[in-house]
mmCIF file with all atom_site columns, C-alpha atoms in Angstrom:
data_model
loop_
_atom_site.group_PDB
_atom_site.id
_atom_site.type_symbol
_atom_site.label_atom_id
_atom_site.label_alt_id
_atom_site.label_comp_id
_atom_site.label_asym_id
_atom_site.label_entity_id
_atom_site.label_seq_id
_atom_site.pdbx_PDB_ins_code
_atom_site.Cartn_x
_atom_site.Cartn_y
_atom_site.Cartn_z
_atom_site.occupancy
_atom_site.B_iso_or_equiv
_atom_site.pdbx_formal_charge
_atom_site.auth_seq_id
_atom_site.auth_comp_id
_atom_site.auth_asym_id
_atom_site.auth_atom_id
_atom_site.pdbx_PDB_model_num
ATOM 1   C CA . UNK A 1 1   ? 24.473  -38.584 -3.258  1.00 55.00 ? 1   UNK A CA 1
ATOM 2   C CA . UNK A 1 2   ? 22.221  -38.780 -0.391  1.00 59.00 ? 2   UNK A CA 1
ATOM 3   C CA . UNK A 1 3   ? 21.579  -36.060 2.427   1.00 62.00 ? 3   UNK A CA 1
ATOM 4   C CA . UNK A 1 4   ? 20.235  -37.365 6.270   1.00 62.00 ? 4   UNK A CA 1
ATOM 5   C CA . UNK A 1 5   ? 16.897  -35.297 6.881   1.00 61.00 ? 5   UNK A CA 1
ATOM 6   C CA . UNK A 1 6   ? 16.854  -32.523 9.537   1.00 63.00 ? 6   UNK A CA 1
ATOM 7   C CA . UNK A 1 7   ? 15.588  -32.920 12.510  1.00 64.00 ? 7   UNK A CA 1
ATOM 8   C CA . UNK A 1 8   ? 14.093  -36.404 11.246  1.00 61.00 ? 8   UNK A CA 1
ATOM 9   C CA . UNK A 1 9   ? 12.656  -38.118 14.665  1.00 63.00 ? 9   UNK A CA 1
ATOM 10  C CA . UNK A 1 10  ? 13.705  -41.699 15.396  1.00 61.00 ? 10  UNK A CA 1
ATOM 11  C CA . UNK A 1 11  ? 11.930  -44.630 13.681  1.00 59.00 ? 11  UNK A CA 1
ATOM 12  C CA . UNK A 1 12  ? 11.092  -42.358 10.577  1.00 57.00 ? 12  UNK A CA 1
ATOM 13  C CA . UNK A 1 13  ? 10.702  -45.098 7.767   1.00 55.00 ? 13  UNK A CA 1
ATOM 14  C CA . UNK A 1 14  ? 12.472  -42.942 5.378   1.00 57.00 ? 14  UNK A CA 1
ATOM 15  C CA . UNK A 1 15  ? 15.378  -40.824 7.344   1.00 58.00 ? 15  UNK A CA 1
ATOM 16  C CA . UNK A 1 16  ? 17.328  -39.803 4.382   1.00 59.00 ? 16  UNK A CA 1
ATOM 17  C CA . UNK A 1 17  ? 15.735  -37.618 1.420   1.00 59.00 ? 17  UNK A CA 1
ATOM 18  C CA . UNK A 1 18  ? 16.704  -38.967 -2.023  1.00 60.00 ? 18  UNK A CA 1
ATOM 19  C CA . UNK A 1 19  ? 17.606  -36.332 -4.376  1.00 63.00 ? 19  UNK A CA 1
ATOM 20  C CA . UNK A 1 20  ? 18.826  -37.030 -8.321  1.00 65.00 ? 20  UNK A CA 1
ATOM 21  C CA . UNK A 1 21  ? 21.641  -35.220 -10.101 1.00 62.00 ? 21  UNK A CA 1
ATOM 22  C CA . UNK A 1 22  ? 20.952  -31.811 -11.547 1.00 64.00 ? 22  UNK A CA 1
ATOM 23  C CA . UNK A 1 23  ? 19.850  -32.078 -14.900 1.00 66.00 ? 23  UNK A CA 1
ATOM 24  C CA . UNK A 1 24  ? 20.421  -28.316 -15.364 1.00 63.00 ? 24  UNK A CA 1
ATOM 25  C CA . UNK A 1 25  ? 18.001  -25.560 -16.836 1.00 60.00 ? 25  UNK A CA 1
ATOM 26  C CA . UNK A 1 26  ? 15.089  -26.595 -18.701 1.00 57.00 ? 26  UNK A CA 1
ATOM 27  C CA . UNK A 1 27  ? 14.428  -25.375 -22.490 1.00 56.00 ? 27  UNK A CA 1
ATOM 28  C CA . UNK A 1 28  ? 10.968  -24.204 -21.715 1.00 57.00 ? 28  UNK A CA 1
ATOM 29  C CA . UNK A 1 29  ? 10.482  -20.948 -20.318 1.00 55.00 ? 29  UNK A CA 1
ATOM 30  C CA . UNK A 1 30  ? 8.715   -20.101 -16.860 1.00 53.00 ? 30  UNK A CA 1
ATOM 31  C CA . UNK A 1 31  ? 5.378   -19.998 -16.269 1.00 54.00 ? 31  UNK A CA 1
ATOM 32  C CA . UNK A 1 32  ? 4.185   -16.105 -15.120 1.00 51.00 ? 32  UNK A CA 1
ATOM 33  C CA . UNK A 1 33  ? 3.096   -16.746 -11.285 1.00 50.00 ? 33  UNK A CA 1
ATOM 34  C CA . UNK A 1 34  ? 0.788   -13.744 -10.706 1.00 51.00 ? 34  UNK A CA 1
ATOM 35  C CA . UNK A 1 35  ? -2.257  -14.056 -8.830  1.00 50.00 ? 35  UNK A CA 1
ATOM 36  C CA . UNK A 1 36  ? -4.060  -12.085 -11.703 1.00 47.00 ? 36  UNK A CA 1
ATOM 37  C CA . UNK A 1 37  ? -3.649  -14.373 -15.124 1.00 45.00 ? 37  UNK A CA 1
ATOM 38  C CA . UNK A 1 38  ? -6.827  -13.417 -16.268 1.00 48.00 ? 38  UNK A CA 1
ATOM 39  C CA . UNK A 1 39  ? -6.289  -9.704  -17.573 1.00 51.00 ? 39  UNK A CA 1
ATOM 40  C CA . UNK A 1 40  ? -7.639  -8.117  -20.163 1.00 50.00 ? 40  UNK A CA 1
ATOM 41  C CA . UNK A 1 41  ? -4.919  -6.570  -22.526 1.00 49.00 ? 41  UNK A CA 1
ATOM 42  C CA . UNK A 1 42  ? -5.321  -2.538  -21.699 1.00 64.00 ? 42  UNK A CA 1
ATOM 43  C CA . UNK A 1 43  ? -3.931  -0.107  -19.260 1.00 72.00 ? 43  UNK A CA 1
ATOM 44  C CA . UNK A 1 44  ? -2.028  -2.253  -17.368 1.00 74.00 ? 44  UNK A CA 1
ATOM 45  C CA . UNK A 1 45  ? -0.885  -4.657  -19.616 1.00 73.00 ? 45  UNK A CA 1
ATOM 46  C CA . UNK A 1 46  ? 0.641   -0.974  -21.474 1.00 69.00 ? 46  UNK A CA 1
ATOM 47  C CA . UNK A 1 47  ? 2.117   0.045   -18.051 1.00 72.00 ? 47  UNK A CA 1
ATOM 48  C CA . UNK A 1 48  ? 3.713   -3.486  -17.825 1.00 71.00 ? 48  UNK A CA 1
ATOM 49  C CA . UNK A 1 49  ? 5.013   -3.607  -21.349 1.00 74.00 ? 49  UNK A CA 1
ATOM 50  C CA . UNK A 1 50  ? 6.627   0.088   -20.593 1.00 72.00 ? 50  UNK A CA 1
ATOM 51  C CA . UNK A 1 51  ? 8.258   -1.080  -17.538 1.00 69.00 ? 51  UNK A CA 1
ATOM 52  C CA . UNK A 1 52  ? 9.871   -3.662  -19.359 1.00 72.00 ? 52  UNK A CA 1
ATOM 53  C CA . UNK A 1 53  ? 10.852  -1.418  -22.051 1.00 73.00 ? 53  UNK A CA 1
ATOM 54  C CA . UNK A 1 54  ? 12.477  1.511   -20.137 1.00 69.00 ? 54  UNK A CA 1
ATOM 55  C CA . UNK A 1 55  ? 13.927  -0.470  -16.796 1.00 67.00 ? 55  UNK A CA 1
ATOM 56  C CA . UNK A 1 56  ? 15.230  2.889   -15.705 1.00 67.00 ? 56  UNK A CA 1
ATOM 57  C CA . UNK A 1 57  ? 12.692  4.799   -16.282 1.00 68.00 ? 57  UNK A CA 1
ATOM 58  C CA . UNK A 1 58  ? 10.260  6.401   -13.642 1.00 68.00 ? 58  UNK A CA 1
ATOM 59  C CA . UNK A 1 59  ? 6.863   5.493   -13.948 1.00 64.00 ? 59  UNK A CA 1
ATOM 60  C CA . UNK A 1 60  ? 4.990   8.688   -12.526 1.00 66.00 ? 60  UNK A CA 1
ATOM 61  C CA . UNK A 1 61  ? 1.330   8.728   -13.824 1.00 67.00 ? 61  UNK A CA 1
ATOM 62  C CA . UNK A 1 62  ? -0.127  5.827   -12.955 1.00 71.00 ? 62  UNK A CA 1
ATOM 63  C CA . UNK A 1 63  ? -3.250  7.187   -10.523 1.00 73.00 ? 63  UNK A CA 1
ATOM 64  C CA . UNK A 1 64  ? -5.476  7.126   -13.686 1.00 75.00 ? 64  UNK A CA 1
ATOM 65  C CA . UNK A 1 65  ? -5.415  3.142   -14.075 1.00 76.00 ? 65  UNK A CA 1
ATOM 66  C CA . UNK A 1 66  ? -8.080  2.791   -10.884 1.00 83.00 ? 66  UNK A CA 1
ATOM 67  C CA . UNK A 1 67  ? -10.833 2.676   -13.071 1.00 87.00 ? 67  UNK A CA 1
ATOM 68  C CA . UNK A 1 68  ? -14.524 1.369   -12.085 1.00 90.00 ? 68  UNK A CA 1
ATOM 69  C CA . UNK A 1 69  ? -13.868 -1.796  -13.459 1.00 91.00 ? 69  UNK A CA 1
ATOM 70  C CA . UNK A 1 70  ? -10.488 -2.885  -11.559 1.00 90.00 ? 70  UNK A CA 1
ATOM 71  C CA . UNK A 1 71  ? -12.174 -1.555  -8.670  1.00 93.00 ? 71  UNK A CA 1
ATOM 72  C CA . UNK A 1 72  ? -14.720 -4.091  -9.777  1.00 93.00 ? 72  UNK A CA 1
ATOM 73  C CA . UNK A 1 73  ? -12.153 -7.059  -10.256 1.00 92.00 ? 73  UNK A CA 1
ATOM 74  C CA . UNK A 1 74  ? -10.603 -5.892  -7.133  1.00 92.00 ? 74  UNK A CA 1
ATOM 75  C CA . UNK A 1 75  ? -14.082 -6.678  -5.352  1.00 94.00 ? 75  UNK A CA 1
ATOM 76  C CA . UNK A 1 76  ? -14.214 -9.717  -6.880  1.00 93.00 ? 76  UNK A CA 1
ATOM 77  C CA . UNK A 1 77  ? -10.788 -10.503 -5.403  1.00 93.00 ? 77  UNK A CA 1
ATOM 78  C CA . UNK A 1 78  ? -11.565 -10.451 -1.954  1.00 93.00 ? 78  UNK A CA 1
ATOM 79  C CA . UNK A 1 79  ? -12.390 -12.853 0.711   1.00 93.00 ? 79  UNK A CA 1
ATOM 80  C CA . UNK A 1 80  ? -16.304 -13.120 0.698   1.00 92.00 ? 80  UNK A CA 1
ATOM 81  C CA . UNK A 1 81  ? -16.000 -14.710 4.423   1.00 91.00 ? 81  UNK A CA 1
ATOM 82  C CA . UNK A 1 82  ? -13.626 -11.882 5.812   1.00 90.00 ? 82  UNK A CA 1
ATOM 83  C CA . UNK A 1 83  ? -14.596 -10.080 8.576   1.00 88.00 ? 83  UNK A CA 1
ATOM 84  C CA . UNK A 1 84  ? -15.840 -6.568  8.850   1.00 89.00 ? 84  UNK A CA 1
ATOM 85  C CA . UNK A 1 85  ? -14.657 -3.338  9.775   1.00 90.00 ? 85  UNK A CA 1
ATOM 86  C CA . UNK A 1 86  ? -15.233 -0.275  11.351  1.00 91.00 ? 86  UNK A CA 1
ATOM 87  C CA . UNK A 1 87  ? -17.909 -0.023  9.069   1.00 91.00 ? 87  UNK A CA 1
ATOM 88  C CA . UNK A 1 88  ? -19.869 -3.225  10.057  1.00 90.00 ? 88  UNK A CA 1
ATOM 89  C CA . UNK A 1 89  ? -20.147 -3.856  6.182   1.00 91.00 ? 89  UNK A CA 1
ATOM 90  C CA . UNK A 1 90  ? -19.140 -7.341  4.998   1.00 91.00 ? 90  UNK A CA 1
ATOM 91  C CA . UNK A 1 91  ? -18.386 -8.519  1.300   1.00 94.00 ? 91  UNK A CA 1
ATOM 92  C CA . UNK A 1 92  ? -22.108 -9.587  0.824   1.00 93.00 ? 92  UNK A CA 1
ATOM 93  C CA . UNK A 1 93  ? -23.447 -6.441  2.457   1.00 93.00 ? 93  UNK A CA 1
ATOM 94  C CA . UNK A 1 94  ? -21.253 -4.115  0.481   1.00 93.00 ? 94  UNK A CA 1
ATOM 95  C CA . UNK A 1 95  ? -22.235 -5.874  -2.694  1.00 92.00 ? 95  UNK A CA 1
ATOM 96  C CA . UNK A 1 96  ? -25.665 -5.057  -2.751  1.00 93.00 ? 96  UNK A CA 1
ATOM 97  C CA . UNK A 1 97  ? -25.631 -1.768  -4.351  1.00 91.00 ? 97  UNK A CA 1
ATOM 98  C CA . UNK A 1 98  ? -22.206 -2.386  -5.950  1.00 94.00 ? 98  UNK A CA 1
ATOM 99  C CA . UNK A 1 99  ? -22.212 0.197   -9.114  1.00 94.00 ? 99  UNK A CA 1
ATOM 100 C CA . UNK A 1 100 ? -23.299 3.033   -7.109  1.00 95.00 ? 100 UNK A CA 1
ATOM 101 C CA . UNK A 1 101 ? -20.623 2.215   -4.636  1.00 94.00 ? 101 UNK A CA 1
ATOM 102 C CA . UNK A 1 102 ? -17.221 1.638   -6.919  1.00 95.00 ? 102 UNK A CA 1
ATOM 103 C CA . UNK A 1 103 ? -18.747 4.842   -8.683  1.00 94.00 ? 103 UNK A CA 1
ATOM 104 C CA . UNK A 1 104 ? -18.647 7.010   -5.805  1.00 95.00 ? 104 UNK A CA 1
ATOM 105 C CA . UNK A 1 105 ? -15.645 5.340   -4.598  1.00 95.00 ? 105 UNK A CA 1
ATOM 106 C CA . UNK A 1 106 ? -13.996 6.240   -8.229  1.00 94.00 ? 106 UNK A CA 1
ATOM 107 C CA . UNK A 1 107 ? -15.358 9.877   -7.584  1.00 94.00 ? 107 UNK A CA 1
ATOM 108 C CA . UNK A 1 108 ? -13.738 10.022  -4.129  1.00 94.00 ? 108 UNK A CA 1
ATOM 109 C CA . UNK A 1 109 ? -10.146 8.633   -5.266  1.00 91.00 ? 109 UNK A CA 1
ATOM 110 C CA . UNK A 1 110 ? -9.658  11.073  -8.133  1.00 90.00 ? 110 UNK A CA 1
ATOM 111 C CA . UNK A 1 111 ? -10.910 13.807  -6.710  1.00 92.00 ? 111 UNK A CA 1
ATOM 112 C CA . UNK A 1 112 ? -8.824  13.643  -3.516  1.00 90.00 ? 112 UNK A CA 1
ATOM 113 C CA . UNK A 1 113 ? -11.658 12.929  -0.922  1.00 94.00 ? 113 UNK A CA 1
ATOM 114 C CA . UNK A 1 114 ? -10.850 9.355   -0.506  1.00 92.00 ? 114 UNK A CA 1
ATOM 115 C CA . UNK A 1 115 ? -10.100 8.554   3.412   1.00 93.00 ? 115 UNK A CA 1
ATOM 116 C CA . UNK A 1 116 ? -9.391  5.087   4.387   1.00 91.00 ? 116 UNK A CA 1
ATOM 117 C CA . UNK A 1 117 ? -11.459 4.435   7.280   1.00 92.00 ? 117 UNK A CA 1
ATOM 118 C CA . UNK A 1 118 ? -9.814  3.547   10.844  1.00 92.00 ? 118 UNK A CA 1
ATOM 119 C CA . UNK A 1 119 ? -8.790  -0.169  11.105  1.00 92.00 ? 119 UNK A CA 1
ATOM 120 C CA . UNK A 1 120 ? -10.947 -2.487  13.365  1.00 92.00 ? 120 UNK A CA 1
ATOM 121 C CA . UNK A 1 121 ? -8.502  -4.211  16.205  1.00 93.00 ? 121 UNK A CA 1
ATOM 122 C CA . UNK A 1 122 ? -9.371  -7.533  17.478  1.00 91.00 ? 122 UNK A CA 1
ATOM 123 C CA . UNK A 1 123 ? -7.061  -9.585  19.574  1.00 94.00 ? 123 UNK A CA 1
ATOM 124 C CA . UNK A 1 124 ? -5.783  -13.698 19.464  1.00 93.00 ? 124 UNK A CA 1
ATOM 125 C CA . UNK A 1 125 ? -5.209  -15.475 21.596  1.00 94.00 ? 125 UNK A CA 1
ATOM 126 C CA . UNK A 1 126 ? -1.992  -17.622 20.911  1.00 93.00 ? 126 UNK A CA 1
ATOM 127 C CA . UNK A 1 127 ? -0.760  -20.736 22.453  1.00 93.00 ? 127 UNK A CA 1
ATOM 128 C CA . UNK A 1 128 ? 1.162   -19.164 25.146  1.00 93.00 ? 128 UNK A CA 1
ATOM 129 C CA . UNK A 1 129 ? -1.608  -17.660 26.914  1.00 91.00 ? 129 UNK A CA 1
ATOM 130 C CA . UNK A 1 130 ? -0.300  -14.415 25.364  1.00 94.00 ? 130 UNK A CA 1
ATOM 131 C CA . UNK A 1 131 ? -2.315  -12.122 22.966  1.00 95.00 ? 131 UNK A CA 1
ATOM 132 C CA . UNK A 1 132 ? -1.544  -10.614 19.405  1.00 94.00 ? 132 UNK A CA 1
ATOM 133 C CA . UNK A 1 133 ? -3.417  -7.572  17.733  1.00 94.00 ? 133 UNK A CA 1
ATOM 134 C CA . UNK A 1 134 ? -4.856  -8.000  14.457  1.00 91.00 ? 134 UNK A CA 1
ATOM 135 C CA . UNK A 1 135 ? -6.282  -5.497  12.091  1.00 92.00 ? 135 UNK A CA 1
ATOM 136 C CA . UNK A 1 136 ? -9.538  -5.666  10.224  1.00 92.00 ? 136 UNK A CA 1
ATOM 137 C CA . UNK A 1 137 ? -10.132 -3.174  7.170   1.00 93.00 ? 137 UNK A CA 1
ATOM 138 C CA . UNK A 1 138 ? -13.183 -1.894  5.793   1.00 94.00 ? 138 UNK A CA 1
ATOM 139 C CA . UNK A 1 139 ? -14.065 -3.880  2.443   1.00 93.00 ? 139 UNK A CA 1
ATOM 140 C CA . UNK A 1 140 ? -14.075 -0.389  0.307   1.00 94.00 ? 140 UNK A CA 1
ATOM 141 C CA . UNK A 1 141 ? -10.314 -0.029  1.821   1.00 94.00 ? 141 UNK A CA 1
ATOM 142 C CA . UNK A 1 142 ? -9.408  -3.804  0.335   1.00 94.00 ? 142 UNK A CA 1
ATOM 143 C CA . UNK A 1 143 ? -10.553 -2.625  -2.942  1.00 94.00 ? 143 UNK A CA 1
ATOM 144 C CA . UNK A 1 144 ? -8.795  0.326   -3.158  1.00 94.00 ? 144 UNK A CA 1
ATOM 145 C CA . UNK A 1 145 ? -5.562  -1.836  -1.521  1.00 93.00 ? 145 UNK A CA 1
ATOM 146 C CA . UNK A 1 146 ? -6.069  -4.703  -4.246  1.00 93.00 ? 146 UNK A CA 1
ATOM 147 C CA . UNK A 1 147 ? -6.288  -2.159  -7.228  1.00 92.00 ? 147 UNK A CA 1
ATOM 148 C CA . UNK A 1 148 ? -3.327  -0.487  -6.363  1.00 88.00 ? 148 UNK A CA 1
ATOM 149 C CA . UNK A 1 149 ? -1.497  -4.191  -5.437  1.00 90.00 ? 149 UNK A CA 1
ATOM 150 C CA . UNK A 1 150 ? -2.178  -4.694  -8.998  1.00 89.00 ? 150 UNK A CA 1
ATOM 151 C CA . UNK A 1 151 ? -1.133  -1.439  -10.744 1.00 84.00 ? 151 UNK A CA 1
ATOM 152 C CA . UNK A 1 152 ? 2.127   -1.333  -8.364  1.00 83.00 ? 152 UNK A CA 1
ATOM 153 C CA . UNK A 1 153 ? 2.728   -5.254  -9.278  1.00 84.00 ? 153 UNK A CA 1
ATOM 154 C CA . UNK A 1 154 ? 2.431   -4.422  -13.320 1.00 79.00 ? 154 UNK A CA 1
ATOM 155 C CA . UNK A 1 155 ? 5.734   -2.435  -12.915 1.00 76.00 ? 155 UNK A CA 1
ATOM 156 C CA . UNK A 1 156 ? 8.022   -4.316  -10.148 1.00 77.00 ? 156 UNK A CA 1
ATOM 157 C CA . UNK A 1 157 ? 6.947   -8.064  -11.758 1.00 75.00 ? 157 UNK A CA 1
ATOM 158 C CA . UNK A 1 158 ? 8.877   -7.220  -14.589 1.00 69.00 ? 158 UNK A CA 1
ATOM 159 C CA . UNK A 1 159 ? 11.963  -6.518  -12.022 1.00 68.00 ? 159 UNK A CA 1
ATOM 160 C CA . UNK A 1 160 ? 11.563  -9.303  -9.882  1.00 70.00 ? 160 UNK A CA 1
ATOM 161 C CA . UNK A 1 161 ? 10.361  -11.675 -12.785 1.00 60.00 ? 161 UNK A CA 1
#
């Protein structure tokens, strides 16, 4: 069976896409696409194999899996050539004392004193002559936004899986 190509302009060498039958579903099972394969079994990997377990059960104490060390992996995560924030501090600049930092950071978030700071607004310029507004976010906020990305993603993969 073939199928013409959309919107294929004229003098295309190739205007219709071959496609083969369906060979139906393969035997081996699916690779897990998550943009964090390299976990260490632990808190997480229990909140994830609870999820699974009890689909219709509510998942309500989860706060205490930002430790130091996701925070860490979070940091590790980011862009290193993002831009700043309100802050001025860049990946490289926010690095440099980067213990004291996630530990303080740790300290804020479970003790309730954790503000994100106020987004940085830049505007592009598109095509049209037009501009768009674009948010920039303080590296410590990325962390904290990764870390929880993560925690939040341990429970609804195993729905959306």
């Amino acid at each position: 069976m073939k199928k013409q190509a959309n919107k294929a302009p004229a003098g295309v060498a190739e205007p219709v896409e071959r496609r083969g039958p369906a060979k139906g579903n393969s035997s081996t099972k699916p690779v897990v696409s998550t943009q964090w394969l390299a976990e260490p079994e632990g808190g997480l990997a229990r909140v994830r194999a609870a999820a699974r377990k009890g689909k219709k059960e509510r998942l309500t104490s989860l706060f205490h899996h930002l430790s130091t060390d996701l925070l860490e992996r979070a940091y590790g995560a980011l862009k290193k050539k993002a831009a700043p924030g309100v802050d001025g501090l860049d990946w490289h600049a926010y690095g440099e004392d980067l213990a004291t930092r996630l530990t303080q950071l740790h300290e804020r978030l479970h003790s309730g004193r954790y503000r994100a700071q106020p987004v940085r607004r830049v505007w592009i310029e598109k095509s049209d002559g037009g501009r768009r507004p674009l948010g920039v976010a303080c590296v410590e906020d990325k962390v904290v936004q990764q870390a929880m990305v993560w925690v939040m993603e341990s429970i609804y993969e195993v729905d959306f899986l």
